Tab-separated table of C-alpha atoms in Angstrom:
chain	number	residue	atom	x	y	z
A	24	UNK	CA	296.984	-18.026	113.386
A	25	UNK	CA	296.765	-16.666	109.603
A	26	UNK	CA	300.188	-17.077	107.936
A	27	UNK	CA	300.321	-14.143	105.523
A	28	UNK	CA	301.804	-15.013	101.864
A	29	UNK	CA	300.684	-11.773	100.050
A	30	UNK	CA	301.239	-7.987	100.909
A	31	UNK	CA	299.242	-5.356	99.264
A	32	UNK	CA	300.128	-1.978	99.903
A	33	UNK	CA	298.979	1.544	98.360
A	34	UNK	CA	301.945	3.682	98.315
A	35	UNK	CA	300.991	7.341	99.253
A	36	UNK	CA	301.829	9.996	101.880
A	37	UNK	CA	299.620	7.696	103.424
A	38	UNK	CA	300.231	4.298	102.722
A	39	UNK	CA	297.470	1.647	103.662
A	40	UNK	CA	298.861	-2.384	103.800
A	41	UNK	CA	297.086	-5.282	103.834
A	42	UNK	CA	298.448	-8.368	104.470
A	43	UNK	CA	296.368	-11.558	103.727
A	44	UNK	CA	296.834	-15.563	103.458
A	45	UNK	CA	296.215	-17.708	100.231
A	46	UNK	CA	292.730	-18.256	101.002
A	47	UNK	CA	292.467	-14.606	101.730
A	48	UNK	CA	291.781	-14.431	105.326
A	49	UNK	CA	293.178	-10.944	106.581
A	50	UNK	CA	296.519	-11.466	108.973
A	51	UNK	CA	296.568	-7.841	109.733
A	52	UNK	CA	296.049	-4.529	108.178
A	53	UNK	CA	296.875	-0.737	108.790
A	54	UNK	CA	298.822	2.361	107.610
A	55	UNK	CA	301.689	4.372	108.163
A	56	UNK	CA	302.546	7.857	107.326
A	57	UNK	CA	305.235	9.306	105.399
A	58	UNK	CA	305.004	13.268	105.837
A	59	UNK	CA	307.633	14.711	106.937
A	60	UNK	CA	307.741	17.775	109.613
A	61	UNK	CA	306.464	21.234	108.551
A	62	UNK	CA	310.141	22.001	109.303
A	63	UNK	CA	309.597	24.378	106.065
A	64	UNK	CA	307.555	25.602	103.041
A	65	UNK	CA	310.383	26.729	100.957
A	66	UNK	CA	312.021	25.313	97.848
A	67	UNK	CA	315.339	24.557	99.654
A	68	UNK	CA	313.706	22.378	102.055
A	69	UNK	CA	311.790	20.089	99.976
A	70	UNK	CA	314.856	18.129	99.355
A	71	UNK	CA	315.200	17.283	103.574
A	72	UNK	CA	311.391	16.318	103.262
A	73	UNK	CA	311.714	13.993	100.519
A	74	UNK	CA	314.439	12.404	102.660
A	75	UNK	CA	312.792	12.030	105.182
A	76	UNK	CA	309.548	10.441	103.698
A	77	UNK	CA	311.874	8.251	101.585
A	78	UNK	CA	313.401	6.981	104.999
A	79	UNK	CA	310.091	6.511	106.674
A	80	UNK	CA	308.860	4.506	104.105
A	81	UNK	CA	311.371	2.358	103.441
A	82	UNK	CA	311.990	1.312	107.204
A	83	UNK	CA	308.043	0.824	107.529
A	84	UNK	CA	308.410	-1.481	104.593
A	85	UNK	CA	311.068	-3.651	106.195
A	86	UNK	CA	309.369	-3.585	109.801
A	87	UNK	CA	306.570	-5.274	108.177
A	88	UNK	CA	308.632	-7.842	105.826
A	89	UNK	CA	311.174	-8.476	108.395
A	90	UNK	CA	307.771	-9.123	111.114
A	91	UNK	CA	305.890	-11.569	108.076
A	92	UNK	CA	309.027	-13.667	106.766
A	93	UNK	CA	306.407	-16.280	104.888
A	94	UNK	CA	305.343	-13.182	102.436
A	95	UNK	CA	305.794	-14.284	98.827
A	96	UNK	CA	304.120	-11.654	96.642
A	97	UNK	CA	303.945	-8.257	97.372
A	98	UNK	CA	301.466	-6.199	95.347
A	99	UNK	CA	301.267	-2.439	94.989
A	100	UNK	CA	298.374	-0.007	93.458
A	101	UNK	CA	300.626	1.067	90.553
A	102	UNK	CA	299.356	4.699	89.277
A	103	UNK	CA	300.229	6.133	86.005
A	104	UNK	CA	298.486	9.863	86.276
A	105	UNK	CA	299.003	11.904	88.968
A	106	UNK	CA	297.967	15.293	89.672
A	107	UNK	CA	301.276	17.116	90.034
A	108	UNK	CA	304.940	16.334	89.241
A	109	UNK	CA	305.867	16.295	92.943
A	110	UNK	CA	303.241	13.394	93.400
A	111	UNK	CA	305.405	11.607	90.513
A	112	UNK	CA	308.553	12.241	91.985
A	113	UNK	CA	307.368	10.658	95.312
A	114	UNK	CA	305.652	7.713	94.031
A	115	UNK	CA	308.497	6.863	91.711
A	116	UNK	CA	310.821	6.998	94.822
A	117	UNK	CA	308.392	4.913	97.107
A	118	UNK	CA	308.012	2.586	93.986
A	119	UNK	CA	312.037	2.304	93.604
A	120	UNK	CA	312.249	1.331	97.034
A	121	UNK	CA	309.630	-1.355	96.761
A	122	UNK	CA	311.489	-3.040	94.125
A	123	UNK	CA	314.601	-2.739	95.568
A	124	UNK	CA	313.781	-4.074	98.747
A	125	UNK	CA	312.011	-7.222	97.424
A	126	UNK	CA	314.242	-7.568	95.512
A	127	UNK	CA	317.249	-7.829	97.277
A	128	UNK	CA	314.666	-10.495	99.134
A	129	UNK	CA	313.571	-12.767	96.275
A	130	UNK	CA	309.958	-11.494	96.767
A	131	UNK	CA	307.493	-11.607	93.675
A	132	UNK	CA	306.263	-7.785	92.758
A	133	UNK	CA	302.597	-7.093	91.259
A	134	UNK	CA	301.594	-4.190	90.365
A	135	UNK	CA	297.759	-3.569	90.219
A	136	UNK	CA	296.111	-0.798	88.829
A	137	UNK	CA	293.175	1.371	90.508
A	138	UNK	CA	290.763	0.171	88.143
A	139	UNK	CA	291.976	-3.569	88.782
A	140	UNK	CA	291.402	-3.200	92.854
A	141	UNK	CA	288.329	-1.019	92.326
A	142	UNK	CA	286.405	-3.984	89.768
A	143	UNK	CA	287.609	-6.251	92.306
A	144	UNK	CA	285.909	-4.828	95.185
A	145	UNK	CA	283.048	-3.734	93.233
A	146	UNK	CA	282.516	-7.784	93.416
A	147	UNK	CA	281.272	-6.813	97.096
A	148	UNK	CA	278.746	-3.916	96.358
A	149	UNK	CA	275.326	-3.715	95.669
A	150	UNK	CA	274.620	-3.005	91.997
A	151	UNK	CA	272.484	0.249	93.294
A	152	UNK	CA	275.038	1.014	95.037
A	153	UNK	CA	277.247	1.022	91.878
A	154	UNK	CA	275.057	2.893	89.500
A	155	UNK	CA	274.889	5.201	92.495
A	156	UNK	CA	278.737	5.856	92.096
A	157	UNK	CA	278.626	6.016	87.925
A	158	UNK	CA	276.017	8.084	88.282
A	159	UNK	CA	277.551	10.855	90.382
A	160	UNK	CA	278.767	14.037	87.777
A	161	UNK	CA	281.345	15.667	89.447
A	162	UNK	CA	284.771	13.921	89.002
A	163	UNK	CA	285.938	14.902	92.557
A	164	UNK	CA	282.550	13.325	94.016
A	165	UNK	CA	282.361	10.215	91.804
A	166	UNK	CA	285.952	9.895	93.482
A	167	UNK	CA	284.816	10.013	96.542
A	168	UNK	CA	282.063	8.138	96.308
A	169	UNK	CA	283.958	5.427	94.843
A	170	UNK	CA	286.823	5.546	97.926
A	171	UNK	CA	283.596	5.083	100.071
A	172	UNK	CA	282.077	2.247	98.287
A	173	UNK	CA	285.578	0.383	98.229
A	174	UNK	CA	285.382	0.707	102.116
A	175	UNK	CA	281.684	-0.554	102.188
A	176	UNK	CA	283.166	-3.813	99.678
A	177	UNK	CA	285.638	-3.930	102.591
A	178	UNK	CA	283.162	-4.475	105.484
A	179	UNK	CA	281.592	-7.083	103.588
A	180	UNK	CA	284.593	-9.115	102.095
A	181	UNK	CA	286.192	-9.572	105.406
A	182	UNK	CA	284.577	-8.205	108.797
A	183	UNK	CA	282.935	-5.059	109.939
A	184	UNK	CA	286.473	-3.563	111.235
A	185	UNK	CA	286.509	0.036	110.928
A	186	UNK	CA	289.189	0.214	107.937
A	187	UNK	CA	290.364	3.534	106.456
A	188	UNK	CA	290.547	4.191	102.458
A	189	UNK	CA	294.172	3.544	102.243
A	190	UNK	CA	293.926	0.242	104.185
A	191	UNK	CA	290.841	-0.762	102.216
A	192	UNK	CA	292.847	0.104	99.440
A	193	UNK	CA	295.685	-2.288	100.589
A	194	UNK	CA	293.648	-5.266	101.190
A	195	UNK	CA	291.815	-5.563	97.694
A	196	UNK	CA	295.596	-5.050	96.350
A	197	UNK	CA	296.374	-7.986	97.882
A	198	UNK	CA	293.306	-9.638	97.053
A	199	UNK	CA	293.786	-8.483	93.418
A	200	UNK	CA	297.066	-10.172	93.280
A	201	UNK	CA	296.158	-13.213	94.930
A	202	UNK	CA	293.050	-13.892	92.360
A	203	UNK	CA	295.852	-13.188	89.945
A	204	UNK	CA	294.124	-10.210	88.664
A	205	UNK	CA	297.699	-8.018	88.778
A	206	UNK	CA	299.496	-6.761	86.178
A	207	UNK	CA	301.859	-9.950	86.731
A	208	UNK	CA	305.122	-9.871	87.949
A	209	UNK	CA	307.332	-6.162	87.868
C-alpha cells in the first residue's frame, strides 16, 4: 500500500486532487465539485452560493486530510489572472481555506504555478506533440490543446487510467512540489 506524503490539488468549481508518495507512485486521485444548486440567477443569491461552495470545499478538503493523516505537503495550482472578478473572489476563498486548514494542521503549503505543472508534464510528451500545442493560434485552442496534452503526460507518467483535466492537473501539482519545483513554502 502507497503511503501518500504530498497532496496536489487544483482549486476550481471543479477541483481535481492528486495524492502521491515520495517516490511518486499515485495513492489515489479524483475530483469533487463545488457548484452550488441553480437555486437562483439573481444578485441576492450569489451570496447563499458562495456559501455553499465555500462549505463543500472545505469539508472535501478535510475528508481527504482527515482519510491520509501521513500527508506532509500540500501543493495547490496557485493562479494570478483570472477571467472575471467572481473567479477571484472564489479562488481567494478556496485558497483561504487551504491555508487555514493546514495550517491549523502543521502541514507544509506550495503553491505551483500553471506554467510550473504544465513544464513539468511537458517532461512526458513527445516534442511533436509540443510544437503541435505552440503552434496552435487561437488562445482558446492552444488552451485546450495544452489541457489535452497534460492528460496524455498523465497516461504516460503513471498508468493508462482514464484521468480528467482537473485530476491530471492535481497529480503534476503534486509531482511539481515533490521535485521541489513549487513556489516553496506559502
Amino acid at each position: 500500500m502507497i503511503t501518500p506524503t504530498i497532496f496536489g490539488c487544483d482549486p476550481a468549481l471543479t477541483t481535481g486532487f492528486g495524492l502521491i508518495d515520495a517516490a511518486g507512485d499515485i495513492a489515489t486521485f479524483g475530483h469533487w465539485c463545488n457548484k452550488a444548486p441553480h437555486e437562483g440567477r439573481k444578485a441576492e443569491d450569489r451570496p447563499r452560493r458562495d456559501q455553499i461552495r465555500a462549505h463543500t470545499f472545505a469539508q472535501q478538503l478535510r475528508r481527504i486530510l482527515d482519510g491520509y493523516p501521513t500527508i506532509e505537503r500540500l501543493a495547490y495550482e496557485w493562479v494570478w489572472k483570472h477571467t472575471s472578478t467572481a473567479q477571484s473572489q472564489l479562488y481567494a476563498g478556496w485558497r483561504a481555506l487551504l491555508l487555514a486548514e493546514c495550517h491549523a494542521r502543521g502541514i507544509d503549503v506550495w503553491p505551483v504555478a500553471w506554467s510550473t505543472l504544465k513544464s513539468v508534464a511537458y517532461e512526458y510528451a513527445e516534442p511533436s506533440e509540443i510544437a503541435q500545442v505552440k503552434a496552435t493560434k487561437v488562445k482558446a485552442e492552444r488552451r485546450l490543446a495544452s489541457k489535452a496534452l497534460i492528460i496524455v503526460a498523465a497516461k504516460r507518467r503513471w498508468t493508462n487510467a482514464p484521468f480528467t483535466e482537473d485530476e491530471a492537473d492535481g497529480l503534476w501539482v503534486s509531482e511539481a512540489c515533490r521535485l521541489g519545483r513549487g513556489g516553496g513554502k506559502a
